[in-house]
Amino acid sequence: MNARTLRVFAPLVVWLAASAAAAQDDEAVLDNVVVRNRLYEPGGKLEVSLGVGLPLQTHLTAHYFFNLGVAYNLFNTFAVEARAGYAASRHTGLARSISESFLALEEKLVTDELEDLWEMNLHGVAGIRWAPIYGKLSLVSDLPAHFQAYVWAGGGLGSFQRNSVIQCSQVVNRQAGVCDNRTSLDDRGSASEDYWVRETRVAPMVSAAVGFRFFILDKHGLRLEVRDWVFRDNYRVNLVREDWEAGRVTGESASSPGLTHLVQFDLGYTYSF
């Protein structure tokens, strides 16, 4: 490229660079104004919410949460909230496979119950929500989506049930691993009752979450969060097969049972008054 060509293109390159820098500055200013001048201020408002939680991980149990929440925003960034709901729960295929395989063993055994078998049902928690981050996402040029990023922490009570995959109090067919009243040996769905040892309890728990609240107009919102429900496990060790198949209580409580975590992805709708 000769000197004359350089003299022609050099001013153009400088002008394009200056224009690009100015555009970036203008965009930054606009973004700062949008974030600083909040379009949505939840402070002082009451809100109700509906949510559905889906399991992010399943081992021996799977939970599907349905929750109703009521919150009051003390400030734009701080709220108190109460949630109550029900979790539809079930054993996973892995748990059913373990139960059938174990029942089919012929030898007389002394064994321990499995961890993390408690299933949550009714539950209620109260906690605080702190949302220090307010921002926007530009979905299209003229439609920014305003949101808050938040953390949530609290505690409450839950009702739990535990269906053993080890202790069958009435063996129907040991070779096939059947411990229920099914009408067809190959059709698990035909059973209306099973004979696995069942326990229930009410216990304290804590819950924590991180998530986003997206504002829709002035009163509506969409909530996306990852939530962890945590409660103390409880199971028995040194169980004697002859005892539980005779209907007798056997074994003793584990000394250090640890904690159970139910991690969910929650999708919710909120309405502010």
GROMACS .gro file of C-alpha atoms in nm:
model
  273
    1MET     CA    1   0.000   0.000   0.000
    2ASN     CA    2   0.161   0.335  -0.109
    3ALA     CA    3   0.169   0.663   0.084
    4ARG     CA    4  -0.117   0.818  -0.116
    5THR     CA    5  -0.346   0.528  -0.033
    6LEU     CA    6  -0.252   0.555   0.333
    7ARG     CA    7  -0.336   0.927   0.332
    8VAL     CA    8  -0.681   0.847   0.189
    9PHE     CA    9  -0.771   0.562   0.427
   10ALA     CA   10  -0.610   0.692   0.746
   11PRO     CA   11  -0.877   0.960   0.815
   12LEU     CA   12  -1.152   0.708   0.741
   13VAL     CA   13  -1.007   0.454   0.986
   14VAL     CA   14  -0.974   0.722   1.253
   15TRP     CA   15  -1.333   0.834   1.196
   16LEU     CA   16  -1.469   0.477   1.218
   17ALA     CA   17  -1.276   0.412   1.538
   18ALA     CA   18  -1.403   0.735   1.694
   19SER     CA   19  -1.762   0.655   1.591
   20ALA     CA   20  -1.739   0.305   1.742
   21ALA     CA   21  -1.602   0.445   2.068
   22ALA     CA   22  -1.877   0.707   2.085
   23ALA     CA   23  -2.145   0.442   2.023
   24GLN     CA   24  -2.007   0.228   2.305
   25ASP     CA   25  -2.006   0.529   2.538
   26ASP     CA   26  -2.367   0.612   2.449
   27GLU     CA   27  -2.476   0.252   2.505
   28ALA     CA   28  -2.300   0.242   2.842
   29VAL     CA   29  -2.472   0.566   2.948
   30LEU     CA   30  -2.811   0.433   2.841
   31ASP     CA   31  -2.754   0.108   3.029
   32ASN     CA   32  -2.648   0.292   3.344
   33VAL     CA   33  -2.954   0.515   3.326
   34VAL     CA   34  -3.186   0.217   3.286
   35VAL     CA   35  -3.033   0.035   3.582
   36ARG     CA   36  -3.010   0.345   3.801
   37ASN     CA   37  -3.360   0.469   3.719
   38ARG     CA   38  -3.557   0.157   3.808
   39LEU     CA   39  -3.875   0.108   3.612
   40TYR     CA   40  -4.001  -0.136   3.874
   41GLU     CA   41  -3.976  -0.074   4.246
   42PRO     CA   42  -4.123  -0.357   4.459
   43GLY     CA   43  -4.057  -0.181   4.790
   44GLY     CA   44  -4.370  -0.151   5.006
   45LYS     CA   45  -4.570  -0.399   4.797
   46LEU     CA   46  -4.735  -0.726   4.891
   47GLU     CA   47  -4.699  -1.013   4.645
   48VAL     CA   48  -4.835  -1.364   4.602
   49SER     CA   49  -4.671  -1.637   4.400
   50LEU     CA   50  -4.733  -1.981   4.257
   51GLY     CA   51  -4.448  -2.217   4.183
   52VAL     CA   52  -4.370  -2.561   4.046
   53GLY     CA   53  -4.045  -2.735   4.136
   54LEU     CA   54  -3.879  -3.008   3.932
   55PRO     CA   55  -3.592  -3.229   4.056
   56LEU     CA   56  -3.244  -3.146   3.933
   57GLN     CA   57  -3.111  -3.478   4.059
   58THR     CA   58  -3.274  -3.806   4.156
   59HIS     CA   59  -3.126  -4.107   4.331
   60LEU     CA   60  -3.371  -4.312   4.534
   61THR     CA   61  -3.658  -4.063   4.546
   62ALA     CA   62  -3.803  -3.799   4.313
   63HIS     CA   63  -4.003  -3.493   4.425
   64TYR     CA   64  -4.232  -3.256   4.233
   65PHE     CA   65  -4.315  -2.943   4.434
   66PHE     CA   66  -4.628  -2.726   4.419
   67ASN     CA   67  -4.601  -2.410   4.630
   68LEU     CA   68  -4.796  -2.099   4.722
   69GLY     CA   69  -4.607  -1.799   4.860
   70VAL     CA   70  -4.687  -1.465   5.022
   71ALA     CA   71  -4.419  -1.198   5.052
   72TYR     CA   72  -4.393  -0.840   5.166
   73ASN     CA   73  -4.120  -0.620   5.022
   74LEU     CA   74  -3.990  -0.406   5.305
   75PHE     CA   75  -3.752  -0.233   5.063
   76ASN     CA   76  -3.667  -0.263   4.696
   77THR     CA   77  -3.393  -0.513   4.782
   78PHE     CA   78  -3.530  -0.688   5.091
   79ALA     CA   79  -3.843  -0.895   5.153
   80VAL     CA   80  -3.987  -1.146   5.398
   81GLU     CA   81  -4.170  -1.444   5.254
   82ALA     CA   82  -4.370  -1.748   5.367
   83ARG     CA   83  -4.422  -2.051   5.146
   84ALA     CA   84  -4.638  -2.359   5.189
   85GLY     CA   85  -4.708  -2.648   4.960
   86TYR     CA   86  -4.708  -3.015   4.882
   87ALA     CA   87  -4.448  -3.238   4.719
   88ALA     CA   88  -4.565  -3.533   4.515
   89SER     CA   89  -4.294  -3.795   4.570
   90ARG     CA   90  -4.211  -4.146   4.461
   91HIS     CA   91  -3.938  -4.408   4.457
   92THR     CA   92  -3.722  -4.403   4.148
   93GLY     CA   93  -3.658  -4.704   3.926
   94LEU     CA   94  -3.324  -4.751   4.103
   95ALA     CA   95  -3.497  -4.785   4.441
   96ARG     CA   96  -3.749  -5.035   4.304
   97SER     CA   97  -3.471  -5.238   4.143
   98ILE     CA   98  -3.278  -5.249   4.472
   99SER     CA   99  -3.586  -5.361   4.668
  100GLU     CA  100  -3.672  -5.644   4.428
  101SER     CA  101  -3.311  -5.766   4.404
  102PHE     CA  102  -3.263  -5.760   4.781
  103LEU     CA  103  -3.588  -5.941   4.852
  104ALA     CA  104  -3.491  -6.218   4.611
  105LEU     CA  105  -3.182  -6.307   4.820
  106GLU     CA  106  -3.235  -6.633   5.005
  107GLU     CA  107  -2.980  -6.606   5.285
  108LYS     CA  108  -3.059  -6.474   5.632
  109LEU     CA  109  -2.914  -6.125   5.653
  110VAL     CA  110  -2.813  -5.857   5.898
  111THR     CA  111  -2.801  -5.527   5.710
  112ASP     CA  112  -2.847  -5.149   5.729
  113GLU     CA  113  -3.124  -4.940   5.580
  114LEU     CA  114  -3.036  -4.710   5.292
  115GLU     CA  115  -2.980  -4.336   5.332
  116ASP     CA  116  -3.188  -4.056   5.176
  117LEU     CA  117  -3.515  -4.245   5.152
  118TRP     CA  118  -3.739  -3.991   5.328
  119GLU     CA  119  -3.999  -3.833   5.100
  120MET     CA  120  -4.128  -3.484   5.178
  121ASN     CA  121  -4.501  -3.414   5.146
  122LEU     CA  122  -4.668  -3.116   5.317
  123HIS     CA  123  -4.425  -2.839   5.409
  124GLY     CA  124  -4.408  -2.476   5.514
  125VAL     CA  125  -4.117  -2.235   5.545
  126ALA     CA  126  -4.059  -1.868   5.618
  127GLY     CA  127  -3.751  -1.672   5.520
  128ILE     CA  128  -3.589  -1.357   5.389
  129ARG     CA  129  -3.509  -1.260   5.032
  130TRP     CA  130  -3.224  -1.024   4.952
  131ALA     CA  131  -3.202  -0.889   4.596
  132PRO     CA  132  -2.893  -0.665   4.571
  133ILE     CA  133  -2.869  -0.676   4.190
  134TYR     CA  134  -3.107  -0.497   3.954
  135GLY     CA  135  -3.042  -0.512   3.582
  136LYS     CA  136  -3.179  -0.564   3.236
  137LEU     CA  137  -3.142  -0.799   2.944
  138SER     CA  138  -3.196  -0.664   2.595
  139LEU     CA  139  -3.419  -0.922   2.430
  140VAL     CA  140  -3.469  -0.691   2.131
  141SER     CA  141  -3.355  -0.335   2.079
  142ASP     CA  142  -3.670  -0.173   2.220
  143LEU     CA  143  -3.774  -0.438   2.474
  144PRO     CA  144  -3.538  -0.470   2.772
  145ALA     CA  145  -3.627  -0.733   3.034
  146HIS     CA  146  -3.576  -0.591   3.384
  147PHE     CA  147  -3.483  -0.835   3.660
  148GLN     CA  148  -3.357  -0.877   4.014
  149ALA     CA  149  -3.105  -1.141   4.116
  150TYR     CA  150  -3.162  -1.263   4.470
  151VAL     CA  151  -3.069  -1.508   4.742
  152TRP     CA  152  -3.323  -1.664   4.980
  153ALA     CA  153  -3.280  -1.837   5.317
  154GLY     CA  154  -3.524  -1.964   5.578
  155GLY     CA  155  -3.661  -2.261   5.767
  156GLY     CA  156  -3.977  -2.439   5.872
  157LEU     CA  157  -4.142  -2.779   5.913
  158GLY     CA  158  -4.225  -3.066   5.683
  159SER     CA  159  -4.412  -3.395   5.699
  160PHE     CA  160  -4.216  -3.693   5.574
  161GLN     CA  161  -4.273  -4.059   5.494
  162ARG     CA  162  -4.020  -4.333   5.445
  163ASN     CA  163  -4.095  -4.655   5.258
  164SER     CA  164  -3.822  -4.912   5.312
  165VAL     CA  165  -3.661  -5.087   5.017
  166ILE     CA  166  -3.508  -5.347   5.253
  167GLN     CA  167  -3.775  -5.449   5.504
  168CYS     CA  168  -4.070  -5.642   5.363
  169SER     CA  169  -4.309  -5.746   5.638
  170GLN     CA  170  -4.504  -5.988   5.416
  171VAL     CA  171  -4.315  -6.163   5.137
  172VAL     CA  172  -4.550  -6.259   4.854
  173ASN     CA  173  -4.298  -6.404   4.609
  174ARG     CA  174  -3.932  -6.401   4.708
  175GLN     CA  175  -3.787  -6.517   4.378
  176ALA     CA  176  -3.972  -6.244   4.185
  177GLY     CA  177  -3.908  -5.982   4.455
  178VAL     CA  178  -4.280  -5.920   4.514
  179CYS     CA  179  -4.392  -5.747   4.834
  180ASP     CA  180  -4.742  -5.630   4.740
  181ASN     CA  181  -5.087  -5.759   4.652
  182ARG     CA  182  -5.056  -5.737   4.273
  183THR     CA  183  -5.301  -5.953   4.081
  184SER     CA  184  -5.050  -6.030   3.807
  185LEU     CA  185  -4.695  -6.128   3.890
  186ASP     CA  186  -4.551  -5.926   3.601
  187ASP     CA  187  -4.772  -5.619   3.649
  188ARG     CA  188  -4.652  -5.393   3.932
  189GLY     CA  189  -4.931  -5.147   3.852
  190SER     CA  190  -5.201  -5.397   3.946
  191ALA     CA  191  -5.111  -5.371   4.317
  192SER     CA  192  -5.329  -5.161   4.546
  193GLU     CA  193  -5.120  -5.216   4.862
  194ASP     CA  194  -4.761  -5.300   4.946
  195TYR     CA  195  -4.603  -5.447   5.257
  196TRP     CA  196  -4.279  -5.253   5.281
  197VAL     CA  197  -4.218  -5.112   5.629
  198ARG     CA  198  -4.337  -4.751   5.638
  199GLU     CA  199  -4.247  -4.469   5.877
  200THR     CA  200  -4.378  -4.112   5.908
  201ARG     CA  201  -4.257  -3.807   6.097
  202VAL     CA  202  -4.274  -3.429   6.120
  203ALA     CA  203  -3.933  -3.263   6.130
  204PRO     CA  204  -3.766  -2.923   6.099
  205MET     CA  205  -3.586  -2.826   5.781
  206VAL     CA  206  -3.407  -2.533   5.622
  207SER     CA  207  -3.417  -2.404   5.267
  208ALA     CA  208  -3.195  -2.182   5.055
  209ALA     CA  209  -3.222  -2.058   4.698
  210VAL     CA  210  -3.067  -1.835   4.434
  211GLY     CA  211  -3.272  -1.700   4.149
  212PHE     CA  212  -3.399  -1.425   3.922
  213ARG     CA  213  -3.725  -1.228   3.924
  214PHE     CA  214  -3.819  -1.089   3.584
  215PHE     CA  215  -4.068  -0.800   3.586
  216ILE     CA  216  -4.359  -0.807   3.343
  217LEU     CA  217  -4.542  -0.473   3.327
  218ASP     CA  218  -4.600  -0.336   3.677
  219LYS     CA  219  -4.768  -0.618   3.869
  220HIS     CA  220  -4.668  -0.945   3.710
  221GLY     CA  221  -4.342  -1.134   3.726
  222LEU     CA  222  -4.163  -1.455   3.638
  223ARG     CA  223  -3.939  -1.631   3.888
  224LEU     CA  224  -3.658  -1.875   3.803
  225GLU     CA  225  -3.462  -2.025   4.090
  226VAL     CA  226  -3.260  -2.320   4.213
  227ARG     CA  227  -3.368  -2.426   4.562
  228ASP     CA  228  -3.226  -2.672   4.813
  229TRP     CA  229  -3.444  -2.829   5.084
  230VAL     CA  230  -3.232  -2.969   5.368
  231PHE     CA  231  -3.341  -3.192   5.658
  232ARG     CA  232  -3.183  -3.447   5.889
  233ASP     CA  233  -3.185  -3.805   5.770
  234ASN     CA  234  -3.292  -4.090   6.000
  235TYR     CA  235  -3.256  -4.463   5.937
  236ARG     CA  236  -3.182  -4.787   6.120
  237VAL     CA  237  -2.876  -5.012   6.113
  238ASN     CA  238  -2.805  -5.375   6.208
  239LEU     CA  239  -3.144  -5.498   6.095
  240VAL     CA  240  -3.214  -5.871   6.127
  241ARG     CA  241  -3.416  -6.020   5.842
  242GLU     CA  242  -3.594  -6.280   6.059
  243ASP     CA  243  -3.720  -6.003   6.286
  244TRP     CA  244  -3.863  -5.768   6.024
  245GLU     CA  245  -4.026  -6.049   5.828
  246ALA     CA  246  -4.193  -6.157   6.151
  247GLY     CA  247  -4.324  -5.804   6.201
  248ARG     CA  248  -4.086  -5.718   6.486
  249VAL     CA  249  -3.895  -5.389   6.515
  250THR     CA  250  -3.527  -5.452   6.466
  251GLY     CA  251  -3.196  -5.267   6.467
  252GLU     CA  252  -3.109  -4.928   6.612
  253SER     CA  253  -3.100  -4.572   6.484
  254ALA     CA  254  -2.787  -4.465   6.299
  255SER     CA  255  -2.571  -4.250   6.521
  256SER     CA  256  -2.466  -4.004   6.248
  257PRO     CA  257  -2.730  -4.015   5.974
  258GLY     CA  258  -2.626  -3.692   5.803
  259LEU     CA  259  -2.843  -3.454   5.599
  260THR     CA  260  -3.068  -3.508   5.299
  261HIS     CA  261  -3.070  -3.248   5.018
  262LEU     CA  262  -3.358  -3.211   4.774
  263VAL     CA  263  -3.235  -2.980   4.495
  264GLN     CA  264  -3.505  -2.837   4.269
  265PHE     CA  265  -3.543  -2.604   3.975
  266ASP     CA  266  -3.840  -2.380   4.049
  267LEU     CA  267  -4.051  -2.194   3.794
  268GLY     CA  268  -4.295  -1.944   3.942
  269TYR     CA  269  -4.538  -1.661   3.873
  270THR     CA  270  -4.571  -1.358   4.101
  271TYR     CA  271  -4.838  -1.091   4.130
  272SER     CA  272  -4.779  -0.765   4.323
  273PHE     CA  273  -5.050  -0.555   4.484
   0.00000   0.00000   0.00000
